[in-house]
PDB file of C-alpha atoms in Angstrom:
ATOM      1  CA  UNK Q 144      80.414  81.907 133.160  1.00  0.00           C
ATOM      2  CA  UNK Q 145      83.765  83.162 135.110  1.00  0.00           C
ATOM      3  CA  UNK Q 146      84.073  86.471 136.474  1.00  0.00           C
ATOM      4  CA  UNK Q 147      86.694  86.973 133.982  1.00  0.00           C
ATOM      5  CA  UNK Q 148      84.376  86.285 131.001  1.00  0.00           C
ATOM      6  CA  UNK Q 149      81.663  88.752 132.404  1.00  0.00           C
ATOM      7  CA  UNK Q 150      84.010  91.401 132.533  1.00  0.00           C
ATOM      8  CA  UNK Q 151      84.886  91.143 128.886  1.00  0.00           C
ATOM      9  CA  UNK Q 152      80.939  91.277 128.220  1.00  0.00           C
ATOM     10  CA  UNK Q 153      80.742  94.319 130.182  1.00  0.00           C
ATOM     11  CA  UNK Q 154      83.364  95.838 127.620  1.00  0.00           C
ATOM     12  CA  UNK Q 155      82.177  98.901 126.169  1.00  0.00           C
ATOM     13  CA  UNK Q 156      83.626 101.720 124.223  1.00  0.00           C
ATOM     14  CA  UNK Q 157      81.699 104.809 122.638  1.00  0.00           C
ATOM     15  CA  UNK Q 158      82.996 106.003 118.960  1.00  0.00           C
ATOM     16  CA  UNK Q 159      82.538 109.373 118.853  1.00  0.00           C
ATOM     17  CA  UNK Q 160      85.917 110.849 117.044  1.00  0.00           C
ATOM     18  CA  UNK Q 161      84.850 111.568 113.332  1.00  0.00           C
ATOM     19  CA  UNK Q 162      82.431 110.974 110.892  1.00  0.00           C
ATOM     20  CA  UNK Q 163      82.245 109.924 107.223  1.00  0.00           C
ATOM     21  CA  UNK Q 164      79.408 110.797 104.688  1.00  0.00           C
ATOM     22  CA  UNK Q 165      79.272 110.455 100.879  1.00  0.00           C
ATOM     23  CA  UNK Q 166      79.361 114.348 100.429  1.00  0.00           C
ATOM     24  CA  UNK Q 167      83.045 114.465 102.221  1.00  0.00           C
ATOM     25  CA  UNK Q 168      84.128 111.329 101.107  1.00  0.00           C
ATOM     26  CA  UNK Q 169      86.682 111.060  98.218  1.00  0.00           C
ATOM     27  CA  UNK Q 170      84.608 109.416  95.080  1.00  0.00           C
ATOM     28  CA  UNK Q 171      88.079 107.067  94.191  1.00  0.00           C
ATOM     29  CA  UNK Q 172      88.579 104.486  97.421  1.00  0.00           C
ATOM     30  CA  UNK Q 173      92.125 104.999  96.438  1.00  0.00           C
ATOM     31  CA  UNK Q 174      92.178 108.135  97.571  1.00  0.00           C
ATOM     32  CA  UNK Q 175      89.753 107.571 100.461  1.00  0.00           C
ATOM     33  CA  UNK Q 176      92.053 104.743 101.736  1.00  0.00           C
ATOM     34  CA  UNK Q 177      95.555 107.101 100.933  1.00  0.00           C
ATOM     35  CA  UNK Q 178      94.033 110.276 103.376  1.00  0.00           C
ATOM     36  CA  UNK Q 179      93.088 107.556 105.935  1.00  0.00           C
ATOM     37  CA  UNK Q 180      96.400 105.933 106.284  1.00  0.00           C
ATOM     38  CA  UNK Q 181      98.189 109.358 105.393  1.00  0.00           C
ATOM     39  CA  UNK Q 182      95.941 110.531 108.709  1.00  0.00           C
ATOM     40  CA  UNK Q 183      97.024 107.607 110.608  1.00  0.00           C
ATOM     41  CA  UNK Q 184     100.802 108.177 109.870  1.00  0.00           C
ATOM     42  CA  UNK Q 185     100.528 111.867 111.110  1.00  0.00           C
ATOM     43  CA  UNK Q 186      98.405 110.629 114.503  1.00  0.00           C
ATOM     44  CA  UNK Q 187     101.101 108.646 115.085  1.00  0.00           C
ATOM     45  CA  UNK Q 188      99.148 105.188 115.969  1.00  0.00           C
ATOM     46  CA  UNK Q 189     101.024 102.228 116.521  1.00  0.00           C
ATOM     47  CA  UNK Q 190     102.493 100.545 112.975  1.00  0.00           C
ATOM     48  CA  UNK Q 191      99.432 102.392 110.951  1.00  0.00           C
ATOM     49  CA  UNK Q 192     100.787 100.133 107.512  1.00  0.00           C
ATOM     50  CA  UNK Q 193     100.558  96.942 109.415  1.00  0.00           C
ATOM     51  CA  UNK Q 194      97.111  94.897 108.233  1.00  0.00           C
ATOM     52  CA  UNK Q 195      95.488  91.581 108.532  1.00  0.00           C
ATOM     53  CA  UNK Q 196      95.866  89.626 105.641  1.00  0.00           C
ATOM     54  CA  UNK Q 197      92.781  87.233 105.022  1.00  0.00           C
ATOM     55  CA  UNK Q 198      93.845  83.655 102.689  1.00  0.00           C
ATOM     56  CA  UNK Q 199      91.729  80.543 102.196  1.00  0.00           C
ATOM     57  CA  UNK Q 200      93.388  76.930 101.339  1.00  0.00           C
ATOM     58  CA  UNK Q 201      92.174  75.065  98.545  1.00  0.00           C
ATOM     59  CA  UNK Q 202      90.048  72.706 101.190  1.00  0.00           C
ATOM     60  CA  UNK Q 203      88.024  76.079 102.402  1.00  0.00           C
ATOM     61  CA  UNK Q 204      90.173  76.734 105.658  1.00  0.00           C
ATOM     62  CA  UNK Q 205      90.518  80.182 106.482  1.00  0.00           C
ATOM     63  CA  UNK Q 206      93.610  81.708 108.073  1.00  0.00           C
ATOM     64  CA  UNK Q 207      94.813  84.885 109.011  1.00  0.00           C
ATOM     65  CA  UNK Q 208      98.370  87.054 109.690  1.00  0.00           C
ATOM     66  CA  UNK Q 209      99.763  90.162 110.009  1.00  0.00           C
ATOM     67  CA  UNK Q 210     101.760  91.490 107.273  1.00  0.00           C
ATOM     68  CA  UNK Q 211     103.214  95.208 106.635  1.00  0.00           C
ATOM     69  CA  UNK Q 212     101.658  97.231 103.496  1.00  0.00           C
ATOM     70  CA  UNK Q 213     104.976  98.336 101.011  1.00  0.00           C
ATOM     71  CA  UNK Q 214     103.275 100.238  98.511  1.00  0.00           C
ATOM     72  CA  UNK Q 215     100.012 101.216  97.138  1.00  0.00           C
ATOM     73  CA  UNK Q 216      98.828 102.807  93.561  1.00  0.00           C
ATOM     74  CA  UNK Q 217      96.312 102.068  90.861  1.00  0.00           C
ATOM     75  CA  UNK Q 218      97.259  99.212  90.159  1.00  0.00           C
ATOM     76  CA  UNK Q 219      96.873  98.019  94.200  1.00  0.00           C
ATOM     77  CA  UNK Q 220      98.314  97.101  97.596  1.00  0.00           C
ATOM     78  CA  UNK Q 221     101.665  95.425  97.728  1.00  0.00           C
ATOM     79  CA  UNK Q 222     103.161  93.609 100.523  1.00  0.00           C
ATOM     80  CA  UNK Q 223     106.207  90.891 100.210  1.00  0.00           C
ATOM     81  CA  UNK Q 224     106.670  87.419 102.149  1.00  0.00           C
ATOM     82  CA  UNK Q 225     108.148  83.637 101.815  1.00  0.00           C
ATOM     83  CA  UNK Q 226     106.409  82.132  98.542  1.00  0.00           C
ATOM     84  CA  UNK Q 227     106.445  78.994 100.079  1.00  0.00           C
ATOM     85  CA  UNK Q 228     104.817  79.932 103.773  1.00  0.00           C
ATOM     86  CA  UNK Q 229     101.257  78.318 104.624  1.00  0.00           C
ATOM     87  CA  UNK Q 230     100.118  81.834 103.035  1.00  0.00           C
ATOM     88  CA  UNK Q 231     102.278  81.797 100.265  1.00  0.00           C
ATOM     89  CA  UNK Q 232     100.604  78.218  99.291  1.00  0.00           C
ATOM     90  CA  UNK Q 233      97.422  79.748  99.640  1.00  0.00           C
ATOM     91  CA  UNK Q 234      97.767  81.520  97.574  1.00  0.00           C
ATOM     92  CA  UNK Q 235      98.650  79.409  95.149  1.00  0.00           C
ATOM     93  CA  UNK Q 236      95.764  77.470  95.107  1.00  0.00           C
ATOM     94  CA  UNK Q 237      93.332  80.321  95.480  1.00  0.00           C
ATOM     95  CA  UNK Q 238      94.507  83.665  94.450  1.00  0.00           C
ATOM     96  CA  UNK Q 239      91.790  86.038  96.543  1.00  0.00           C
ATOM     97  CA  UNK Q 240      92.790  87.431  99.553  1.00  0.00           C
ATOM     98  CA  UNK Q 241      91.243  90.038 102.228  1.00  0.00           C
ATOM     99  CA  UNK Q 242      93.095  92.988 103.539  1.00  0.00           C
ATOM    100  CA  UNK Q 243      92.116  95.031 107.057  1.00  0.00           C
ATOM    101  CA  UNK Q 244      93.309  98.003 108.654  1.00  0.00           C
ATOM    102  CA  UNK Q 245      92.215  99.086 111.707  1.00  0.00           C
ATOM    103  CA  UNK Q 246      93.284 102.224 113.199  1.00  0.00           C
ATOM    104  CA  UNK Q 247      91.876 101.856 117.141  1.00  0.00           C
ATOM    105  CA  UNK Q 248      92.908 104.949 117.815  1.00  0.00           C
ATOM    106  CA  UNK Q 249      91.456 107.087 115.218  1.00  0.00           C
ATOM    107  CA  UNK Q 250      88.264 104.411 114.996  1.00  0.00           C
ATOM    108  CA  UNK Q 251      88.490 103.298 111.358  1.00  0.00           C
ATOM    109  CA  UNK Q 252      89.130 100.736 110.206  1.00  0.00           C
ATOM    110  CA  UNK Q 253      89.563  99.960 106.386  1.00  0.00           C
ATOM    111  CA  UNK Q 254      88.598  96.297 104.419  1.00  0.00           C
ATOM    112  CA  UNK Q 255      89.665  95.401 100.737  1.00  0.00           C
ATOM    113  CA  UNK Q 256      89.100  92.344  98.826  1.00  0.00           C
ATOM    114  CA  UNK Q 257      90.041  91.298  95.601  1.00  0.00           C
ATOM    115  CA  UNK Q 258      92.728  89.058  93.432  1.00  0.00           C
ATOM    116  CA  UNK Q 259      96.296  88.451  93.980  1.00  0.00           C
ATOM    117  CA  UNK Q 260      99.160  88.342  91.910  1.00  0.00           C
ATOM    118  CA  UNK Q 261     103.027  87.887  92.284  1.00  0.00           C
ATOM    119  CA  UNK Q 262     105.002  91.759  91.434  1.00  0.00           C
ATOM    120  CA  UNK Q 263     107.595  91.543  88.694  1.00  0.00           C
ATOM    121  CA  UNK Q 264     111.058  90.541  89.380  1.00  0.00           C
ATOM    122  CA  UNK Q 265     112.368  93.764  88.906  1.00  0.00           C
ATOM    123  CA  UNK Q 266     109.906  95.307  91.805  1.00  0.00           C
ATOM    124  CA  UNK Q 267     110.769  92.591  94.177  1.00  0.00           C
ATOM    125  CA  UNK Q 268     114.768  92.852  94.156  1.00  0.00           C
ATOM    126  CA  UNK Q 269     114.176  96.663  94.372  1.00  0.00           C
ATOM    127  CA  UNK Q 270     112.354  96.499  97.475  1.00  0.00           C
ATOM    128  CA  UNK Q 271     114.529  93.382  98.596  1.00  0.00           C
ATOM    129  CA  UNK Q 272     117.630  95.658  98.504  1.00  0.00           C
ATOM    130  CA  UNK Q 273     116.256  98.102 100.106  1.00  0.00           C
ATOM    131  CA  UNK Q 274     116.214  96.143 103.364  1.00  0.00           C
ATOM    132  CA  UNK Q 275     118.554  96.341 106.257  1.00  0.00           C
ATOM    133  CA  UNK Q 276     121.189  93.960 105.753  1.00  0.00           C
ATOM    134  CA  UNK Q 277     120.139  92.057 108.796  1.00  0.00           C
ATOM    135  CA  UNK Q 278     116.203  91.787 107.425  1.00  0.00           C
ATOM    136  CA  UNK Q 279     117.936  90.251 104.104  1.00  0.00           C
ATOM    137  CA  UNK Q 280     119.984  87.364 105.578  1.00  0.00           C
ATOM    138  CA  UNK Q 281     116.583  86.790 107.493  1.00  0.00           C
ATOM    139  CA  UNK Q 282     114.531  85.949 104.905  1.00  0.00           C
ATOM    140  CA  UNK Q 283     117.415  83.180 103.867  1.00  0.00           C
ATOM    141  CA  UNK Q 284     117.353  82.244 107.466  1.00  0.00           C
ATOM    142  CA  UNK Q 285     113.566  81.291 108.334  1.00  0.00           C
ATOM    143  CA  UNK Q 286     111.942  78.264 106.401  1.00  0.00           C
ATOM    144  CA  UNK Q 287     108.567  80.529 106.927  1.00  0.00           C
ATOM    145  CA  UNK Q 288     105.769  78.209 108.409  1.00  0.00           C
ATOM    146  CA  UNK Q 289     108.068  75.197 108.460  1.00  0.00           C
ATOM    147  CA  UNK Q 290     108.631  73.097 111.620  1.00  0.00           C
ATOM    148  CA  UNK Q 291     111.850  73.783 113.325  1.00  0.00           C
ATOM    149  CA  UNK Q 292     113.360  72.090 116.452  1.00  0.00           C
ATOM    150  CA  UNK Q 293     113.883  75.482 118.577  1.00  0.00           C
ATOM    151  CA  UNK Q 294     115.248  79.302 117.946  1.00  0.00           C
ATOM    152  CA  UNK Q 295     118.625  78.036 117.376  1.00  0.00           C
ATOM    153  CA  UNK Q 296     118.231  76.696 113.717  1.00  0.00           C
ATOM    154  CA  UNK Q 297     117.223  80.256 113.097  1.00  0.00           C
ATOM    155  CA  UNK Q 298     120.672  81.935 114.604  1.00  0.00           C
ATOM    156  CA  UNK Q 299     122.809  79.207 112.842  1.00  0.00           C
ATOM    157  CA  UNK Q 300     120.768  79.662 109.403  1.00  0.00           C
ATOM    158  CA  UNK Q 301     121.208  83.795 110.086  1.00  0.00           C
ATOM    159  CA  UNK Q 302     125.238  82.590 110.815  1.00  0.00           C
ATOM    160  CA  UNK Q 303     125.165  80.465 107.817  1.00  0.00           C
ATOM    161  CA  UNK Q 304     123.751  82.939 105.456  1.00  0.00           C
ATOM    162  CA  UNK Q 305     125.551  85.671 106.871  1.00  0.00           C
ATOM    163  CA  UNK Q 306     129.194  84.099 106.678  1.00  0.00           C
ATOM    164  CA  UNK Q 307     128.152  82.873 103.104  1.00  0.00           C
ATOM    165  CA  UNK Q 308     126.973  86.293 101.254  1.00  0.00           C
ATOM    166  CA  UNK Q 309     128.275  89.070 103.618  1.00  0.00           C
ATOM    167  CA  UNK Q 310     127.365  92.216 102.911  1.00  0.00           C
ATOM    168  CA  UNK Q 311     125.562  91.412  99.458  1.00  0.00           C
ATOM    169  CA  UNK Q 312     122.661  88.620  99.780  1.00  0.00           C
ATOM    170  CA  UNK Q 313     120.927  88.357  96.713  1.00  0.00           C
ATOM    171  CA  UNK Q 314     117.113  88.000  96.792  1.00  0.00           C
ATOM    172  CA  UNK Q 315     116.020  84.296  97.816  1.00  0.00           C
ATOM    173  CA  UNK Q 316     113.389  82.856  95.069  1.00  0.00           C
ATOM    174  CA  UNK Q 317     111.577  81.933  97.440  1.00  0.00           C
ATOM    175  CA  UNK Q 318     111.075  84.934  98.323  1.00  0.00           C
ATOM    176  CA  UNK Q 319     108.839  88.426  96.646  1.00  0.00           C
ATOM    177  CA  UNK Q 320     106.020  90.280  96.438  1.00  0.00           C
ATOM    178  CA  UNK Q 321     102.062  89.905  95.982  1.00  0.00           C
ATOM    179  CA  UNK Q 322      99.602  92.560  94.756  1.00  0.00           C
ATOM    180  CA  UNK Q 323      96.229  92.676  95.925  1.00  0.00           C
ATOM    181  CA  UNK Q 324      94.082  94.638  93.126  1.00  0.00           C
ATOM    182  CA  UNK Q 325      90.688  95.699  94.368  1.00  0.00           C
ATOM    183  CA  UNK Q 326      87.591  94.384  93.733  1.00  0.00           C
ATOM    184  CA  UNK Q 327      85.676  95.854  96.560  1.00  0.00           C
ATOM    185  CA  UNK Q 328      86.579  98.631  99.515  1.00  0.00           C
ATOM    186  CA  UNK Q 329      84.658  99.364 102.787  1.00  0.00           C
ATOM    187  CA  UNK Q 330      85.577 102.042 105.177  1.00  0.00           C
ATOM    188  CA  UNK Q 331      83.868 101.917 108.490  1.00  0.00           C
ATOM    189  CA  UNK Q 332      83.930 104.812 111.252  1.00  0.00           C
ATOM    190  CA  UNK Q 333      82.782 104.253 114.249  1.00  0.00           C
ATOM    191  CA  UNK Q 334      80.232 106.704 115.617  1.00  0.00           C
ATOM    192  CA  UNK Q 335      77.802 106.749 118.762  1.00  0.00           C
ATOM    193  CA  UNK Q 336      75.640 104.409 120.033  1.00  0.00           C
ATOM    194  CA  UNK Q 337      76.518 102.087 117.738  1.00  0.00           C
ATOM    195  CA  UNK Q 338      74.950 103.906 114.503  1.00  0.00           C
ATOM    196  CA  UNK Q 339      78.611 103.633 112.834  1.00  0.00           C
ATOM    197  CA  UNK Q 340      79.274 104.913 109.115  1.00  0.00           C
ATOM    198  CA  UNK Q 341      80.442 102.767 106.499  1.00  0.00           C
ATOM    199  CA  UNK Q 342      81.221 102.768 102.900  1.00  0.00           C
ATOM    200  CA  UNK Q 343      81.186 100.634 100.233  1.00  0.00           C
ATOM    201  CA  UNK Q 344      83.147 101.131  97.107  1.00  0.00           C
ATOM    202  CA  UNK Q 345      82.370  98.424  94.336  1.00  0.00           C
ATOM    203  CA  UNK Q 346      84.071  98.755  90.065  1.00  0.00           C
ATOM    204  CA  UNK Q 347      81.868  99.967  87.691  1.00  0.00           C
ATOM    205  CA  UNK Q 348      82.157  99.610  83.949  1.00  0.00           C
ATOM    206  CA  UNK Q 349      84.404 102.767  82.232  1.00  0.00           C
ATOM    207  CA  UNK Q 350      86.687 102.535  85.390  1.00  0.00           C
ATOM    208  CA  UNK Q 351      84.239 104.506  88.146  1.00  0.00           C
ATOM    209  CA  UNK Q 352      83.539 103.584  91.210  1.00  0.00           C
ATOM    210  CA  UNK Q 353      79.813 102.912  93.014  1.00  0.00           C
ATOM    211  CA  UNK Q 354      80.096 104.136  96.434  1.00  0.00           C
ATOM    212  CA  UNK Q 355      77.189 103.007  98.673  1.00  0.00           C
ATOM    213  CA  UNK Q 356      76.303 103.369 102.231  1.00  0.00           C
ATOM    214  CA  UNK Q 357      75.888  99.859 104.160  1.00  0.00           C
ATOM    215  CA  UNK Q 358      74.121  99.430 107.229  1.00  0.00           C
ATOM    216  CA  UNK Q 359      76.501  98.897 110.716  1.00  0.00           C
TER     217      UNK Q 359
END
């Protein structure tokens, strides 16, 4: 083993920042999950909506990226992308997905699972004109996931695109938004010597949640 590698194994960090019980906890993971990232926000950490979005292809592979949260309610987490990226086709073929935050600073970090669907039309040329004008000729600009033969087809597309619609692209259809609706919510803190606290929230019937403790 290199020095390097031992070093790494030597890593350690103790959790001792907060704590979360099922007496303070909020009974609706909704609500959990909205003072959590409300609290992250107000600390300040580094891009607190960004979150690791979890896809498997329809042969079993597993991938991962990072992708920006856009909205939240009830009805569940939204986030927007290229349709036809290697997510996008995912997707597709298997329409459950894994979300996780994780907060380093505040030591939480947040997991949701459940089933995706596409957001109406109408949502995703709301959100798509809410963009700078610069992030809208971009998502005419990159064939997301594709091949390409260096940075410069990106700056001619971006030219292209840009001469072609000005100030007024209109939303690619390639291009929209997925909502993830919850099936099942765990909120982990971390806490000393490894004895971290972590919550399950799983749907029960008449639209309550069961909140359960799981071991570390």
């Amino acid at each position: 083993m290199s020095e390097s590698t031992q070093n790494i194994a030597d890593l350690r960090k103790s959790y001792e920042r907060a704590e979360l019980n099922e007496e303070a906890s909020h009974a609706d993971p909704l609500q959990q999950f909205d003072q959590w990232l409300k609290e992250a926000i107000a600390a300040e950490v580094p891009e607190p909506n960004a979150m690791t979005l979890a896809t498997v292809a329809a042969n079993g592979r597993p991938s991962t990226r990072v992708v920006l949260v856009k909205g939240y309610d009830e009805r569940g987490i939204v986030w927007y992308t290229n349709y036809d990226s290697r997510k996008g086709q995912e997707l597709a073929a298997n329409p459950f997905a894994a979300l996780q935050f994780h907060w380093v600073e505040l030591e939480r970090v947040v997991r949701i699972e459940g089933v995706v669907e596409k957001v109406s039309t109408e949502e995703s040329d709301a959100y798509f004109h809410s963009r700078p004008l610069d992030s809208r000729i971009g998502a005419w600009a990159s064939p997301q996931s594709q091949v390409i033969s260096g940075r410069s087809v990106l700056v001619a597309n971006a030219a292209k695109y840009g001469a072609k619609f000005l100030l007024q692209p209109p939303r690619p259809p390639h291009w929209g938004g997925y909502r993830l609706k919850p099936d099942n919510w765990q909120f982990w803190q971390g806490r000393k010597s490894r004895l971290h606290d972590r919550l399950r929230y799983t749907p029960q019937d008449g639209g309550s949640w069961l909140r359960e403790r799981l071991a570390p």
